[in-house]
Amino acid sequence: MISKKTEESIQKGSAIRAMFTEGKAMAERYGAENVYDYSLGNPAVPAPEKLKGVIADLVKETDPLELHGYMNNAGFPDVRETIAADLNRRFKTSYDWAHIVMTVGAAGGLNVALKTILDPGDEVIVFAPYFGEYKNYVANWDGALIEVAPDLLTFQPNLSVLKEKITPKTKAVIINTPNNPTGVVYSEETLTRLGEILTEAEKRVGHAICLLSDEPYRELVYDGAAQTFPAKNYKDTIVCYSFSKSLSLPGERIGYLAVSPEIEDGERLLEGLTQSNRVLGFVNAPSLMQKAVAQCLSEKTELAFYDHNRKCLLESLTLYGFTCVKPEGAFYLWMKVPGAPEEQTVSAEAEQAFVDRAKAERLLLVKGSAFGCTGYVRIAYCVSPEMIERSLPSFQALAKETCR
Amino acid sequence: MISKKTEESIQKGSAIRAMFTEGKAMAERYGAENVYDYSLGNPAVPAPEKLKGVIADLVKETDPLELHGYMNNAGFPDVRETIAADLNRRFKTSYDWAHIVMTVGAAGGLNVALKTILDPGDEVIVFAPYFGEYKNYVANWDGALIEVAPDLLTFQPNLSVLKEKITPKTKAVIINTPNNPTGVVYSEETLTRLGEILTEAEKRVGHAICLLSDEPYRELVYDGAAQTFPAKNYKDTIVCYSFSKSLSLPGERIGYLAVSPEIEDGERLLEGLTQSNRVLGFVNAPSLMQKAVAQCLSEKTELAFYDHNRKCLLESLTLYGFTCVKPEGAFYLWMKVPGAPEEQTVSAEAEQAFVDRAKAERLLLVKGSAFGCTGYVRIAYCVSPEMIERSLPSFQALAKETCR
């Protein structure tokens, strides 16, 4: 009964989700405390305490016909107004309520945006390593995913390569800072230069190039660094935001798109986004959660929790002999698979062998190939500090086996 | 920036949503109490009182990491188990938890199902009149929508025409009982015959034909009639359910797919559905609401409320001279546009003129063309009885102008 397209897609599968499932099976076999699952970006910090009261009050005090009812497909106007005002206050932008479209998470938002702007064959540029699902999202709308190879020294987007990759078919560029899987935060210099390159390219190709800024980790930056907001550096930007990480609500599927006020014909674009939100079957973002997050915009996740994990892992793994990219944001550690000289990386086979060895130590790590960058693994440290402590001997054993 | 496909789609728009927006504008101009908006299927009965306590308890007592966290993309296993058991109890079926995939409403579920089974050019058969969004859902996956003309006497699906329309390209048939927009409930005879025709057709075309049974109105049947469950009459059925109407939660986007246990290679299909749920950007159905509805499966909406509206409108409109299909379920009244002889219907222009006349009386009705059946209007009576009372003089005036 399944379509050919789905059949192929199942065969490729999701490496991350496969790990998650495998982890559950291993937990049953060895006991949950003896499996060190670093595979999934599922926040370990609970949702802010305030949210409980907010939900309880909403349920008690709001007319259920409004609270659970249909609204404009783009979301409740008051919620959109509150979010616009919050962005304007924090980033000195000038959104108004009509620029915000509430979505079923950032994954929903990205699909809504891509569906709205892509015709079959249109090209979408991503910077490796990138969140593997982008490939599926672009394929959903018959777009072509164009990869820009990584800068293995800095893991900042490789902008000189970007320039070469832009063609008259380029319709969008996806960025993700703080980055999944590397933990790198794009520098102001990178974002400024990116904006310049895209602005020039738009003139060259003769049509708009949409920057899709996927920002679920926006608030997760360490060492007191400022939060970046790429939309400030390029007018044709759609922000794809999710409350999954900042408020620890990944299961609730709540986020938004913010369309830059300066986009030409933005009203039409917003109409398109709203319509795609509807016809894709989302219809609208979950209503109760829309109202709940609007009251929690000033809440912060427990950054110190992740920061502790970050420091502990980075320090220990480096000590054991691994080479890691120092994470500046998000909750991922990007570690090189040992066995290749400094500026080179191991093969896909060697990467898989390393992941398998890690699994033998009951460490679940996701291979870099899943992010379009072979020779690395992603370690999601949104886990309990106790699990990290318990897992260190396994990492040490793995290092002994694999590092020289 | 918008794609050609979206541009076309915007131009077609949604007649229903356009009405909804127009209604809001008219309400501002004339005062909400002077506009009679019969355009949208937004339940007027509040969610069951029990739901408040359920949500409050869930928030108070459940670990927020579980309540708001990721789970298997198909939903919480315990929720799926509860839903399977409830279906089995009510309809003597044999689902188990693995046959249920929690979705972002039935609209999300239909898209997930269609994406999973359709290759470009595959045909999906619908029975006119049908919910207009089916056209968009099928177009999302480059399928071809094939309409079966209505039986204007009974508005049961026209099964002899169905037989002719099935080709080797037929991949799915969508049914919707109780029906939107007619309010008709498919008879047991219809469903039995439908199952027979599809079973024969599968043999003829040499592949499975999926029956997508869109059942958001399943529990809304009047006059003590039994609820029907089409999956019982044909093994290759996917039930697409939503709690939007039965629990008055349309804004929350919560529903499920139920895959018949007898479907060949059902495990693969379920894998495909789960994956489509993920890659479409839904990821999973909203987590808190999954747990909430699982505790409210025995709750019932206030059927008497809608029944009162149904009787009042049917009686009054018939008295004024209009011809209506007697609704047996859902909350829609299907009324013929006056001006055509008994077994004929007016033109699209005359239909539009009638809708405009109704609007001049501040009555917002959706034209039949939006449902692939020109010459009728849909009256959504999920509104307050007071609004109906207030609107009757307008209907009477409209009848005077248009009925002979």
XYZ file of C-alpha atoms in Angstrom, chain A residues 1-401:
401
model
C 0.000 0.000 0.000
C 2.997 2.247 0.625
C 4.238 4.678 -2.023
C 7.648 4.251 -3.628
C 8.758 7.550 -2.150
C 7.850 6.497 1.390
C 9.423 3.086 0.865
C 12.750 4.691 -0.051
C 12.478 7.111 2.788
C 11.851 4.324 5.315
C 14.898 2.491 4.073
C 17.043 5.551 4.712
C 15.349 6.035 8.040
C 16.463 8.452 10.697
C 19.742 7.527 12.340
C 18.795 9.535 15.403
C 15.396 7.970 15.846
C 16.817 4.503 15.216
C 19.268 5.120 18.051
C 16.465 6.301 20.308
C 14.544 3.102 19.644
C 17.662 0.977 20.047
C 18.427 2.762 23.306
C 15.018 1.825 24.683
C 15.629 -1.812 23.755
C 19.087 -1.768 25.349
C 17.683 -0.144 28.472
C 15.278 -3.045 28.821
C 18.070 -5.546 28.408
C 20.799 -4.008 30.564
C 18.773 -1.776 32.855
C 18.204 1.911 32.104
C 21.038 3.004 34.396
C 23.573 0.966 32.418
C 22.840 2.479 29.014
C 24.214 5.922 28.187
C 21.885 7.346 25.622
C 23.332 10.496 24.042
C 21.230 10.183 20.914
C 18.241 12.497 21.215
C 17.780 16.236 21.759
C 15.117 15.702 24.395
C 15.629 18.365 27.114
C 16.496 17.038 30.578
C 15.528 20.262 32.318
C 11.819 20.239 33.134
C 9.497 22.940 31.785
C 9.520 26.086 33.949
C 7.510 25.731 37.152
C 5.467 28.768 36.147
C 3.969 26.870 33.219
C 1.982 24.623 35.561
C 0.175 27.583 37.082
C -0.320 29.189 33.694
C -1.966 26.076 32.256
C -4.081 25.543 35.379
C -5.278 29.163 35.275
C -5.982 29.066 31.543
C -8.109 25.965 31.960
C -9.931 27.423 34.953
C -10.493 30.939 33.686
C -10.726 30.901 29.896
C -13.914 30.104 28.027
C -13.228 26.581 26.725
C -14.778 27.514 23.392
C -12.003 30.038 22.967
C -9.209 28.095 24.679
C -9.723 24.926 22.633
C -11.407 26.467 19.575
C -10.398 27.380 16.061
C -8.844 30.747 15.523
C -7.240 32.353 12.458
C -4.979 29.656 10.955
C -1.966 31.839 11.782
C -2.782 31.778 15.497
C -4.448 33.908 18.163
C -3.802 37.604 17.362
C -3.018 38.444 21.004
C -0.455 35.637 21.219
C 1.186 36.813 17.996
C 1.197 40.392 19.302
C 2.902 39.316 22.530
C 5.565 37.364 20.666
C 6.233 40.221 18.239
C 6.610 42.680 21.122
C 8.978 40.316 22.941
C 11.186 39.940 19.851
C 11.171 43.700 19.306
C 12.201 44.352 22.897
C 14.979 41.771 22.846
C 16.391 42.273 19.374
C 15.326 45.830 18.477
C 13.267 44.575 15.550
C 9.945 45.917 14.286
C 7.640 42.927 13.907
C 3.976 43.378 14.421
C 1.439 40.670 15.148
C 0.707 40.009 11.486
C 4.338 38.977 10.874
C 4.043 36.030 13.246
C 2.509 32.671 12.245
C 2.112 30.187 15.091
C 3.226 26.702 14.036
C 3.394 23.096 15.183
C 7.023 23.452 16.333
C 9.958 24.550 14.174
C 9.724 21.310 12.175
C 6.168 22.246 11.267
C 7.251 25.816 10.579
C 10.084 24.766 8.273
C 7.738 22.530 6.295
C 5.143 25.274 6.043
C 7.795 27.743 4.850
C 9.370 25.321 2.360
C 6.017 24.294 0.937
C 5.103 27.934 0.503
C 8.227 28.955 -1.402
C 9.389 25.851 -3.317
C 8.420 24.694 -6.765
C 9.723 21.270 -7.803
C 13.448 21.380 -8.573
C 14.088 24.584 -6.629
C 17.319 24.457 -4.662
C 17.775 24.845 -0.933
C 21.299 25.317 0.386
C 22.391 23.909 3.746
C 25.736 24.022 5.520
C 27.184 20.678 6.550
C 26.963 19.423 9.166
C 23.219 20.062 9.372
C 20.147 18.584 11.074
C 19.419 15.515 8.927
C 15.693 16.127 8.783
C 16.265 19.138 6.490
C 16.815 16.587 3.757
C 13.345 15.114 4.315
C 11.698 18.506 4.657
C 13.104 19.692 1.336
C 12.252 16.350 -0.318
C 8.637 16.688 0.875
C 8.259 19.557 -1.617
C 10.420 18.060 -4.354
C 13.180 20.583 -3.778
C 16.867 19.788 -4.245
C 19.094 19.951 -1.182
C 22.470 21.503 -1.975
C 25.185 20.935 0.617
C 28.010 23.318 1.381
C 30.982 21.359 2.703
C 32.051 22.192 6.239
C 34.965 24.295 7.371
C 36.494 21.650 9.616
C 38.540 24.190 11.544
C 35.818 26.524 12.772
C 32.534 24.886 11.731
C 31.301 28.348 10.822
C 29.366 28.184 7.531
C 31.739 28.072 4.616
C 30.741 31.312 2.898
C 33.168 31.227 -0.004
C 31.706 27.890 -1.050
C 28.186 29.245 -0.550
C 28.829 31.898 -3.183
C 29.653 29.256 -5.773
C 26.628 27.143 -4.933
C 24.036 29.850 -5.512
C 22.316 29.445 -8.885
C 19.171 30.862 -10.496
C 17.394 27.844 -8.968
C 18.387 28.769 -5.408
C 15.230 29.606 -3.518
C 16.350 29.324 0.089
C 19.267 28.896 2.462
C 18.794 27.229 5.839
C 20.956 28.195 8.785
C 20.847 26.947 12.344
C 22.627 28.833 15.092
C 23.406 27.803 17.827
C 24.063 24.795 15.683
C 22.796 21.259 15.843
C 24.998 19.147 15.730
C 28.172 21.166 16.349
C 27.191 23.483 19.201
C 28.871 26.317 17.300
C 27.313 29.795 17.413
C 27.625 31.728 14.147
C 29.710 34.842 14.700
C 28.450 38.350 13.976
C 31.069 38.493 11.256
C 29.672 35.336 9.650
C 26.118 36.651 9.768
C 27.070 40.056 8.363
C 29.009 38.480 5.499
C 26.196 35.979 4.879
C 23.732 38.851 4.568
C 26.017 40.629 2.097
C 26.513 37.541 -0.040
C 22.795 36.803 -0.218
C 21.926 40.410 -1.022
C 24.431 40.413 -3.882
C 23.227 37.007 -5.062
C 19.618 38.165 -5.167
C 20.617 40.891 -7.611
C 22.558 38.402 -9.677
C 19.826 35.737 -9.917
C 17.026 38.269 -10.168
C 14.732 36.893 -7.460
C 14.449 36.731 -3.701
C 16.480 34.136 -1.785
C 14.832 33.264 1.482
C 17.001 32.781 4.551
C 15.317 30.247 6.813
C 16.804 30.748 10.234
C 16.069 27.668 12.326
C 16.449 28.887 15.907
C 15.231 26.359 18.486
C 18.468 26.833 20.445
C 18.486 30.626 20.295
C 18.474 31.083 24.075
C 20.987 28.310 24.789
C 24.306 30.180 24.619
C 27.082 29.817 27.196
C 29.784 31.941 28.772
C 27.532 34.976 28.841
C 27.611 35.345 25.060
C 24.868 37.477 23.488
C 22.036 35.775 21.645
C 22.288 36.295 17.909
C 19.379 37.094 15.623
C 20.296 36.488 11.989
C 17.213 38.264 10.644
C 18.916 41.561 11.535
C 21.595 40.979 8.913
C 19.393 40.130 5.943
C 15.939 41.357 5.129
C 14.569 38.261 3.361
C 14.577 36.139 6.498
C 11.950 33.872 8.001
C 12.730 32.900 11.585
C 11.665 29.334 12.433
C 11.344 29.110 16.177
C 10.335 26.385 18.595
C 9.685 26.427 22.332
C 10.873 22.808 22.505
C 14.274 23.585 23.992
C 13.861 26.997 25.619
C 10.786 25.910 27.599
C 11.388 22.132 27.437
C 8.171 21.429 25.525
C 9.326 19.235 22.616
C 6.278 16.966 22.766
C 3.831 19.871 22.648
C 4.767 20.986 19.146
C 4.610 24.724 19.570
C 6.631 27.356 17.751
C 6.290 30.173 15.245
C 7.489 31.699 12.010
C 8.490 35.375 12.052
C 8.561 37.062 8.649
C 10.806 40.107 8.405
C 8.747 43.281 8.024
C 11.064 44.416 5.203
C 10.357 41.441 2.903
C 8.907 42.622 -0.361
C 5.313 41.515 -0.841
C 5.427 40.143 2.693
C 1.657 40.253 3.023
C 1.319 37.776 0.178
C 3.992 35.570 1.716
C 2.183 35.596 5.060
C -1.019 34.664 3.298
C 0.833 31.756 1.666
C 2.327 30.606 4.969
C -1.041 30.752 6.693
C -2.621 28.771 3.907
C 0.152 26.149 3.934
C -0.278 25.852 7.705
C -3.906 24.995 6.995
C -3.723 22.725 3.979
C -0.786 20.699 5.265
C -3.147 19.540 7.989
C -1.648 21.462 10.854
C -4.652 23.860 10.516
C -3.248 25.886 13.421
C -0.756 25.485 16.257
C -2.248 23.816 19.374
C -4.483 26.454 20.947
C -3.941 25.984 24.703
C -0.165 25.869 24.236
C -0.256 29.046 22.140
C -1.768 30.888 25.066
C 0.499 29.166 27.591
C 3.824 30.006 25.933
C 2.736 33.601 25.401
C 2.695 33.948 29.185
C 6.111 32.318 29.588
C 8.250 34.306 27.165
C 10.403 35.627 29.985
C 10.953 32.201 31.494
C 14.405 30.740 31.021
C 15.554 27.158 30.933
C 18.189 26.130 33.449
C 21.231 26.963 31.363
C 23.592 26.128 34.257
C 22.387 22.536 34.096
C 23.464 22.100 30.491
C 26.580 24.186 31.056
C 27.703 21.827 33.799
C 27.259 18.860 31.452
C 29.040 20.683 28.680
C 32.091 21.455 30.778
C 32.235 18.026 32.370
C 32.082 16.170 29.055
C 34.354 18.496 27.149
C 36.992 18.343 29.858
C 36.794 14.576 30.371
C 36.692 13.577 26.711
C 39.569 15.895 25.857
C 41.509 14.440 28.746
C 40.883 10.905 27.479
C 42.347 11.892 24.128
C 39.334 12.787 21.995
C 39.176 15.913 19.863
C 36.003 17.935 20.371
C 34.623 21.205 19.065
C 34.027 23.448 22.062
C 30.259 23.992 22.207
C 29.208 27.631 22.485
C 25.495 26.927 22.439
C 22.734 24.294 22.121
C 23.349 21.024 24.004
C 25.452 19.029 21.585
C 29.106 18.098 21.631
C 30.697 17.430 18.247
C 33.518 14.963 18.558
C 35.946 13.771 15.930
C 36.185 10.040 15.346
C 39.793 9.130 16.171
C 42.040 7.620 13.546
C 42.549 10.354 10.960
C 45.330 12.942 10.724
C 44.562 16.442 11.936
C 42.903 17.975 8.885
C 41.362 14.792 7.606
C 38.487 12.607 8.698
C 37.908 8.862 8.802
C 35.751 7.041 6.263
C 32.067 6.261 6.672
C 32.993 2.652 7.455
C 35.445 3.683 10.175
C 32.836 6.083 11.562
C 30.279 3.282 11.727
C 32.823 0.978 13.379
C 33.455 3.642 16.009
C 29.740 4.096 16.690
C 29.444 0.301 17.025
C 32.363 0.181 19.438
C 30.720 2.932 21.448
C 27.535 0.881 21.498
C 29.488 -2.082 22.855
C 30.396 0.272 25.721
C 26.671 1.079 25.958
C 27.260 4.583 24.681
C 24.693 5.728 22.113
C 26.205 8.378 19.856
C 24.885 9.561 16.497
C 27.222 9.318 13.547
C 28.270 12.458 11.714
C 27.080 11.070 8.370
C 23.539 11.576 9.631
C 24.353 15.290 9.522
C 26.151 15.249 6.174
C 29.622 15.297 7.765
C 31.370 11.952 7.998
C 34.075 11.359 10.585
C 32.379 12.804 13.644
C 29.800 11.862 16.252
C 27.191 13.983 17.964
C 26.820 13.684 21.719
C 23.548 15.155 22.985
C 24.304 16.197 26.564
C 20.734 17.156 27.468
C 20.872 14.297 29.984
C 21.291 13.940 33.712
C 24.744 14.758 35.166
C 24.560 11.393 36.910
C 24.331 9.593 33.594
C 27.353 11.511 32.388
C 29.290 10.542 35.512
C 28.333 6.902 35.108
C 29.246 6.949 31.425
C 32.763 8.348 31.821
C 34.480 4.977 32.318
C 32.868 3.827 29.069
C 34.206 6.867 27.231
C 37.599 6.227 28.780
C 37.564 2.617 27.608
C 36.483 3.743 24.152
C 39.373 6.202 24.043
C 41.831 3.526 25.049
C 40.630 1.354 22.217
